[in-house]
Coordinates of N, CA and C in Angstrom, one line a residue:
M1 N 45.8 43.9 1.4 CA 44.9 43.1 1.8 C 45.4 43.3 3.5
R2 N 44.2 43.7 4.1 CA 44.4 43.4 5.9 C 43.1 42.3 6.4
L3 N 44.3 41.5 6.4 CA 43.2 40.0 7.9 C 43.0 40.2 9.6
D4 N 42.0 39.8 9.7 CA 41.9 40.0 10.7 C 42.3 39.5 11.4
C5 N 42.9 39.3 12.9 CA 43.8 37.9 13.1 C 42.7 36.9 14.0
S6 N 41.3 38.2 14.7 CA 39.9 37.2 15.0 C 39.0 37.1 13.9
S7 N 38.6 36.9 12.9 CA 38.1 35.9 12.7 C 38.9 35.1 12.2
L8 N 40.3 34.9 11.6 CA 41.3 33.8 11.3 C 40.7 32.7 12.6
I9 N 41.6 33.2 13.5 CA 41.4 32.2 14.4 C 39.4 31.4 14.9
C10 N 39.1 32.0 14.7 CA 37.5 31.6 14.5 C 37.4 31.0 13.8
S11 N 37.9 31.1 11.9 CA 37.5 30.2 11.4 C 37.9 28.2 11.7
V12 N 39.0 28.8 12.0 CA 40.3 28.2 12.7 C 38.8 26.7 13.5
L13 N 39.2 27.7 14.6 CA 38.0 27.3 15.3 C 36.6 26.7 15.4
V14 N 35.8 26.9 14.3 CA 35.5 26.6 13.8 C 35.3 25.5 12.6
V15 N 37.0 25.4 12.0 CA 36.4 24.4 11.6 C 36.2 23.4 11.9
F16 N 37.6 23.5 13.2 CA 38.1 22.6 14.6 C 37.2 22.4 15.1
V17 N 36.2 22.6 15.9 CA 34.3 21.7 16.0 C 33.8 21.6 15.4
A18 N 33.5 22.1 14.0 CA 33.6 21.6 13.0 C 33.6 19.6 12.7
S19 N 34.3 19.0 12.4 CA 35.6 18.1 12.2 C 35.3 17.2 13.7
D20 N 34.3 17.3 14.4 CA 35.3 17.3 16.0 C 34.6 15.2 15.7
E21 N 35.7 13.7 15.6 CA 35.0 13.1 15.6 C 33.3 13.0 15.0
S22 N 33.5 12.4 16.8 CA 31.8 12.1 16.7 C 31.2 12.9 16.9
D23 N 30.8 13.7 16.1 CA 29.9 14.2 15.3 C 29.5 14.0 14.3
V24 N 30.5 13.3 13.4 CA 30.6 13.1 12.1 C 30.1 11.5 12.1
E25 N 29.6 10.5 11.5 CA 29.0 9.5 10.9 C 28.7 9.5 9.7
L26 N 29.7 8.4 9.3 CA 29.7 7.8 7.4 C 29.0 7.1 8.0
K27 N 27.8 7.0 6.8 CA 27.6 5.7 6.5 C 27.3 5.4 4.4
P28 N 26.9 4.0 5.0 CA 27.0 3.1 3.7 C 26.3 4.3 2.8
A29 N 26.6 4.0 1.7 CA 25.4 3.9 0.5 C 23.8 2.6 0.3
L30 N 22.4 3.6 0.4 CA 21.4 2.9 1.4 C 21.1 1.2 -0.4
G31 N 21.0 0.8 0.2 CA 20.5 -0.6 -0.9 C 19.0 -0.3 -1.7
L32 N 19.1 -1.2 -2.6 CA 17.7 -1.2 -3.5 C 16.9 -1.3 -2.4
C33 N 16.0 -1.6 -2.8 CA 14.7 -1.9 -1.7 C 14.3 -3.6 -2.5
K34 N 14.0 -4.7 -1.4 CA 13.4 -5.8 -2.5 C 12.6 -5.8 -1.8
K35 N 11.6 -7.2 -2.4 CA 10.4 -7.4 -2.0 C 9.5 -7.4 -0.3
L36 N 10.5 -8.0 0.1 CA 10.4 -8.5 1.6 C 10.9 -7.1 2.4
N37 N 11.1 -6.1 1.9 CA 12.5 -4.8 3.7 C 10.9 -3.8 2.7
P38 N 10.6 -3.3 3.8 CA 10.5 -1.3 3.7 C 11.3 -1.3 3.6
C39 N 10.6 -0.1 2.9 CA 11.7 0.9 3.6 C 12.7 2.3 3.7
G40 N 11.6 1.8 5.3 CA 11.9 3.4 6.7 C 11.6 2.6 7.5
A41 N 11.2 2.6 8.8 CA 10.5 2.7 9.6 C 10.4 4.3 10.9
T42 N 9.4 4.0 11.6 CA 9.7 5.2 12.7 C 9.6 4.3 13.6
V43 N 10.2 4.2 14.5 CA 10.0 4.4 16.2 C 9.2 4.5 17.8
S44 N 8.4 4.6 18.1 CA 7.7 5.8 19.1 C 8.2 5.7 20.2
T45 N 8.6 6.2 20.8 CA 8.7 6.2 22.6 C 8.4 6.8 23.5
F46 N 7.3 6.2 23.9 CA 7.1 7.0 25.0 C 7.0 7.0 26.5
P47 N 6.8 8.0 26.9 CA 7.4 7.4 28.4 C 6.3 6.9 29.5
L48 N 7.0 6.7 29.8 CA 6.9 5.4 31.2 C 6.2 6.4 31.9
L49 N 4.9 5.0 32.3 CA 4.0 5.6 33.0 C 4.7 5.6 34.9
E50 N 4.2 6.5 35.0 CA 4.1 6.7 35.9 C 3.2 6.5 37.3
P51 N 3.5 5.9 38.5 CA 2.5 5.4 39.3 C 1.7 6.9 41.1
D52 N 0.3 6.5 39.9 CA -0.1 7.2 41.1 C -0.3 7.4 42.4
V53 N 0.2 8.1 43.4 CA 0.2 8.2 44.1 C -0.4 7.4 45.2
E54 N -1.5 8.3 45.0 CA -2.4 8.6 45.7 C -3.5 7.0 45.5
E55 N -3.5 6.7 44.4 CA -3.5 4.7 44.5 C -2.9 4.0 45.1
S56 N -1.7 3.7 45.9 CA -0.3 3.0 46.2 C -1.5 1.8 47.6
S57 N -0.4 1.5 47.8 CA -0.7 -0.3 48.6 C -0.9 1.2 50.3
G58 N 0.1 2.1 50.8 CA -0.3 1.9 52.2 C 1.3 1.4 52.5
F59 N 2.5 1.3 52.0 CA 3.7 0.3 52.4 C 4.5 1.6 52.4
G60 N 5.5 2.8 53.1 CA 6.2 3.4 52.9 C 5.5 4.4 53.8
S61 N 5.7 5.3 52.4 CA 4.8 6.4 52.6 C 4.1 6.9 51.1
G62 N 3.1 6.1 50.8 CA 2.5 5.9 50.6 C 3.1 5.7 48.8
A63 N 4.1 5.2 48.5 CA 5.3 3.7 47.6 C 4.8 1.6 47.6
S64 N 4.7 1.7 46.1 CA 4.3 0.5 46.0 C 5.4 -0.4 47.1
P65 N 5.1 -1.0 46.9 CA 5.4 -2.4 47.2 C 7.7 -2.6 46.7
P66 N 8.7 -2.2 47.4 CA 9.0 -2.4 46.6 C 9.2 -4.5 45.9
V67 N 10.0 -4.0 44.6 CA 9.6 -5.6 44.2 C 11.3 -5.6 44.1
Y68 N 12.2 -7.0 44.7 CA 13.6 -7.1 44.1 C 13.8 -7.7 43.1
D69 N 12.9 -8.7 42.8 CA 13.1 -9.3 41.3 C 13.0 -8.7 40.2
E70 N 14.2 -8.1 39.4 CA 14.1 -7.9 38.2 C 12.9 -8.5 37.5
I71 N 12.9 -10.2 36.9 CA 12.5 -10.8 36.6 C 10.5 -10.5 36.5
L72 N 10.1 -10.2 38.0 CA 9.2 -9.9 38.3 C 8.7 -8.1 37.5
T73 N 9.7 -7.4 37.6 CA 8.7 -5.9 36.9 C 9.8 -5.8 35.8
H74 N 8.7 -5.6 34.8 CA 9.1 -4.8 33.4 C 8.2 -3.4 33.8
E75 N 9.0 -2.2 32.6 CA 8.8 -0.9 32.1 C 6.7 -1.0 31.5
I76 N 6.4 0.5 31.7 CA 5.0 0.7 31.0 C 5.6 1.2 30.7
Y77 N 4.4 2.0 29.7 CA 4.1 3.3 28.7 C 3.3 4.0 29.5
D78 N 3.0 5.0 29.0 CA 2.3 5.7 29.3 C 1.9 6.3 27.1
L79 N 0.9 4.5 26.9 CA 0.3 5.4 25.4 C -0.5 6.1 25.0
N80 N -1.3 6.7 26.6 CA -2.3 8.6 26.1 C -0.8 9.3 26.2
A81 N 0.4 8.9 26.0 CA 1.6 10.4 26.0 C 1.3 10.8 25.3
T82 N 2.2 11.5 24.3 CA 2.8 12.2 23.0 C 4.3 11.4 22.6
P83 N 4.0 10.3 21.3 CA 5.7 9.8 22.4 C 7.2 10.7 21.1
E84 N 7.8 10.2 21.3 CA 8.9 10.7 20.7 C 9.3 9.7 19.3
M85 N 8.6 10.4 18.6 CA 9.2 9.4 17.2 C 10.7 9.4 16.2
R86 N 11.1 8.7 15.9 CA 12.3 8.6 15.1 C 12.2 7.6 14.3
N87 N 12.7 8.6 12.8 CA 12.2 7.4 11.9 C 13.5 6.5 11.3
S88 N 13.8 6.1 10.6 CA 14.8 6.3 9.8 C 14.5 5.1 8.2
T89 N 15.5 5.3 7.5 CA 16.0 5.0 6.4 C 16.2 4.1 6.1
L90 N 15.4 2.8 5.9 CA 16.0 1.1 5.7 C 17.1 0.9 4.5
C91 N 16.0 1.5 3.4 CA 16.9 1.0 1.7 C 16.3 2.2 1.2
S92 N 16.5 2.1 -0.5 CA 15.8 3.7 -1.4 C 14.9 2.5 -2.6
C93 N 13.8 3.3 -2.8 CA 12.9 2.8 -3.0 C 13.3 2.9 -5.3
P94 N 13.4 1.7 -5.6 CA 13.3 1.6 -7.2 C 12.7 2.7 -7.3
D95 N 13.1 2.9 -8.8 CA 12.9 4.2 -10.0 C 12.7 6.0 -9.6
D96 N 13.8 5.2 -8.2 CA 13.8 6.9 -7.4 C 12.6 7.1 -6.8
A97 N 11.8 6.4 -6.4 CA 10.2 6.5 -6.0 C 11.5 7.0 -4.1
V98 N 10.3 7.7 -3.2 CA 11.2 8.3 -2.5 C 9.4 7.9 -1.0
C99 N 10.9 7.5 0.1 CA 10.1 6.8 0.4 C 9.8 7.3 1.8
D100 N 7.9 7.6 2.2 CA 7.1 8.0 2.4 C 6.6 8.2 3.6
F101 N 6.8 9.6 4.3 CA 7.0 8.9 6.3 C 5.8 9.4 6.5
E102 N 5.0 10.4 5.6 CA 3.9 11.6 6.3 C 2.7 10.4 5.2
S103 N 3.7 9.9 4.5 CA 2.1 9.6 3.8 C 1.0 7.0 5.1
D104 N -0.5 7.9 5.3 CA -0.9 6.9 5.9 C -1.2 4.9 4.6
S105 N -0.3 6.3 4.0 CA -1.1 3.9 2.2 C -0.3 3.8 2.7
N106 N 1.5 3.6 3.1 CA 2.4 2.8 2.9 C 3.0 2.4 4.1
V107 N 1.6 2.4 5.4 CA 2.0 1.9 5.4 C 1.6 0.3 6.7
V108 N 2.3 -0.3 7.2 CA 2.6 -1.4 8.6 C 2.4 -1.2 9.7
K109 N 1.9 -1.3 10.5 CA 1.3 -0.2 12.1 C 1.7 -1.8 13.0
V110 N 3.1 -2.7 13.1 CA 3.7 -3.7 13.8 C 3.3 -3.2 15.3
D111 N 3.3 -2.2 15.9 CA 3.0 -2.6 18.0 C 3.1 -1.1 18.4
Y112 N 2.6 -0.8 18.5 CA 2.8 0.2 20.0 C 4.3 1.5 19.6
H113 N 4.8 0.5 19.3 CA 6.1 0.7 18.9 C 7.8 1.2 18.5
V114 N 6.5 0.3 17.3 CA 7.1 0.1 15.7 C 5.9 0.3 14.4
T115 N 6.0 0.8 13.6 CA 5.3 0.8 12.4 C 6.3 1.0 10.9
L116 N 6.7 0.1 10.1 CA 7.1 0.4 9.5 C 6.5 0.8 7.5
R117 N 7.6 1.4 6.8 CA 7.0 2.2 6.3 C 7.3 1.3 4.3
F118 N 6.7 1.1 3.3 CA 7.8 0.9 1.7 C 6.6 2.2 0.5
C119 N 7.8 0.6 0.1 CA 7.5 2.0 -1.2 C 6.7 1.7 -2.0
S120 N 6.0 0.1 -1.9 CA 3.8 0.3 -1.8 C 3.8 -0.7 -1.5
L121 N 2.7 -0.8 -1.1 CA 2.3 -2.2 0.4 C 1.7 -3.3 -1.0
G122 N 1.5 -2.6 -1.7 CA 1.0 -4.0 -3.2 C 2.5 -5.6 -3.2
T123 N 4.1 -4.9 -2.9 CA 4.9 -5.0 -3.2 C 5.2 -6.8 -1.9
I124 N 3.7 -7.0 -1.0 CA 3.7 -7.3 0.0 C 2.3 -8.6 0.2
S125 N 2.2 -8.8 -0.7 CA 0.9 -9.8 -2.4 C 0.0 -10.5 -1.4
T126 N 1.3 -11.5 -0.6 CA 0.6 -12.6 -0.1 C 0.5 -12.9 0.8
V127 N -0.5 -13.5 1.4 CA -1.7 -13.3 3.0 C -0.5 -15.0 3.4
C128 N -0.1 -14.6 4.9 CA 0.7 -15.4 5.7 C 0.1 -16.9 5.6
K129 N 0.1 -18.0 5.9 CA -0.2 -19.8 5.5 C -0.1 -20.6 6.9
R130 N 0.8 -20.0 7.4 CA 2.2 -20.6 8.0 C 1.8 -19.8 9.6
N131 N 2.5 -21.3 10.0 CA 3.0 -20.2 12.2 C 4.0 -19.9 12.6
S132 N 4.7 -19.5 11.4 CA 6.6 -18.9 11.8 C 7.1 -18.2 11.6
I133 N 6.9 -17.0 12.5 CA 8.4 -15.6 11.8 C 7.7 -14.8 10.5
N134 N 6.3 -14.4 10.8 CA 6.4 -14.0 9.8 C 7.0 -12.6 9.1
L135 N 7.0 -11.7 10.8 CA 8.1 -10.2 10.4 C 9.1 -10.1 11.5
R136 N 10.1 -10.0 10.9 CA 11.6 -9.7 11.5 C 12.0 -8.6 11.8
V137 N 12.2 -7.4 13.0 CA 12.8 -5.5 13.2 C 13.6 -6.0 13.5
I138 N 14.7 -5.9 12.7 CA 16.4 -5.9 13.5 C 16.6 -3.9 14.0
G139 N 17.4 -4.2 15.5 CA 18.2 -3.4 15.4 C 18.5 -2.9 16.3
A140 N 19.2 -1.6 17.2 CA 19.7 -1.5 18.6 C 18.5 -1.5 19.9
S141 N 19.2 -1.8 20.8 CA 18.0 -2.4 21.7 C 18.0 -1.4 22.5
Q142 N 17.4 -1.1 23.5 CA 16.9 0.1 24.3 C 17.2 -0.6 25.7
A143 N 17.8 0.1 26.4 CA 17.8 -0.1 28.0 C 17.0 -1.1 28.2
S144 N 15.4 -1.5 28.3 CA 14.8 -2.4 28.9 C 15.3 -3.4 28.1
G145 N 15.5 -3.3 26.9 CA 15.9 -5.1 26.6 C 14.2 -5.7 25.8
D146 N 13.3 -4.5 26.2 CA 12.3 -5.5 25.8 C 11.2 -5.0 24.2
S147 N 13.1 -3.9 23.3 CA 12.7 -3.2 22.4 C 13.4 -2.3 22.0
V148 N 13.1 -1.9 20.3 CA 14.4 -1.5 19.9 C 14.9 0.8 19.5
Q149 N 15.8 0.8 20.0 CA 15.7 2.5 19.2 C 15.5 3.5 19.2
E150 N 15.8 2.2 17.4 CA 16.2 2.3 16.3 C 16.5 0.7 15.5
V151 N 15.7 1.5 14.7 CA 15.2 -0.5 12.9 C 16.8 0.2 12.4
S152 N 17.5 -1.0 12.4 CA 18.4 -1.4 11.3 C 18.6 -1.8 10.1
N153 N 17.0 -3.3 10.2 CA 16.7 -3.3 8.9 C 15.4 -4.5 10.1
A154 N 14.5 -5.2 8.6 CA 13.6 -5.2 8.5 C 13.4 -6.0 7.3
M155 N 12.4 -7.5 7.8 CA 12.2 -8.3 6.4 C 10.3 -8.4 7.0
M156 N 9.3 -8.5 6.5 CA 7.8 -8.9 5.6 C 7.4 -9.9 5.5
F157 N 7.8 -11.2 5.2 CA 7.7 -12.0 3.9 C 5.7 -12.3 4.0
C158 N 5.3 -11.3 3.9 CA 3.8 -12.0 3.3 C 2.9 -11.1 4.8
N159 N 1.6 -11.2 4.1 CA 0.8 -9.3 4.7 C 0.1 -10.2 5.5
C160 N 0.3 -9.8 6.7 CA -0.7 -10.3 8.2 C -2.2 -9.0 8.3
P161 N -3.3 -9.5 7.2 CA -4.1 -8.4 6.6 C -4.8 -8.3 9.0
N162 N -4.9 -9.2 10.0 CA -5.3 -8.8 11.1 C -4.2 -8.4 12.5
G163 N -3.3 -8.1 11.9 CA -1.8 -8.2 13.3 C -1.0 -8.8 13.1
F164 N -0.9 -8.2 14.2 CA 0.9 -9.6 14.7 C 1.2 -9.6 15.8
S165 N 1.8 -10.4 16.1 CA 1.7 -10.7 17.6 C 3.1 -10.8 17.9
R166 N 3.8 -10.3 19.1 CA 5.2 -10.6 19.5 C 5.5 -12.3 20.0
Q167 N 6.9 -12.2 19.7 CA 7.0 -13.0 20.3 C 8.4 -13.0 20.4
P168 N 8.7 -13.9 20.9 CA 10.3 -13.6 22.1 C 11.4 -13.5 21.7
V169 N 12.2 -12.1 22.5 CA 13.2 -11.5 21.6 C 14.7 -12.4 21.7
E170 N 15.3 -12.0 19.9 CA 16.1 -11.9 20.0 C 17.3 -11.5 19.9
V171 N 18.5 -12.3 20.9 CA 20.1 -11.6 20.0 C 20.5 -11.6 19.0
W172 N 20.5 -10.7 18.5 CA 21.2 -10.4 17.5 C 22.7 -10.1 17.9
S173 N 22.6 -9.3 16.7 CA 24.4 -9.8 16.5 C 24.9 -8.0 17.6
G174 N 26.2 -8.0 17.4 CA 26.3 -7.0 18.6 C 25.4 -5.7 18.9
Q175 N 25.2 -5.3 19.8 CA 24.0 -4.9 20.6 C 22.8 -5.2 20.2
D176 N 22.5 -5.4 18.7 CA 20.9 -5.5 18.7 C 20.4 -5.9 19.0
I177 N 19.0 -6.6 18.5 CA 18.1 -7.4 19.5 C 16.9 -7.8 17.7
S178 N 16.5 -8.2 17.4 CA 15.6 -8.7 17.1 C 14.2 -9.1 18.1
L179 N 13.0 -8.3 16.8 CA 11.6 -8.0 17.2 C 10.9 -9.8 16.0
N180 N 10.8 -10.4 17.1 CA 10.0 -11.7 15.5 C 8.6 -10.7 16.1
Y181 N 7.8 -11.7 14.5 CA 6.6 -11.3 14.9 C 6.3 -12.4 14.1
K182 N 4.8 -13.3 14.6 CA 4.1 -13.9 14.0 C 2.7 -12.9 13.9
C183 N 2.2 -13.4 12.6 CA -0.4 -13.4 12.5 C -0.8 -13.5 13.5
L184 N -2.5 -12.9 13.9 CA -2.4 -13.1 14.6 C -4.3 -14.8 14.1

């Protein structure tokens, strides 16, 4: 039996590169979904809207006037562009059912950025009656701090047939934030 050293070195290199700790992420097993938990979430990230140079104010070289206060500036997204979609599975459905990211029958569209997916929408049977937080979406904050880049947990306490109104963002544990919503 003849060993080819070049293939052995290549195999060791492949194993070494594949076992790089930064590439491997171990996650705990998913828990079973409860009545108020969506099984998955889709985060849509739209590109930023670039100002039209021809419609600028005339300051400088056609750009808008500089704004020096970060409180006055906020990001404006191009909602006509194709978003980058990121799906997250949050829990496992009972009876070995699959959290369907393709179907529209199990979807609650929260806003232009977050869509929740349920094992069955029938689990959220009560209609919201109180004027308190009815939906909470928790996840890692985007750099802007105004939304999440990935959802790690969500809870929908009751059904809002007319949609949602976003409330102020809360700081959660670590680098996570909580997006809170009330019924319209």
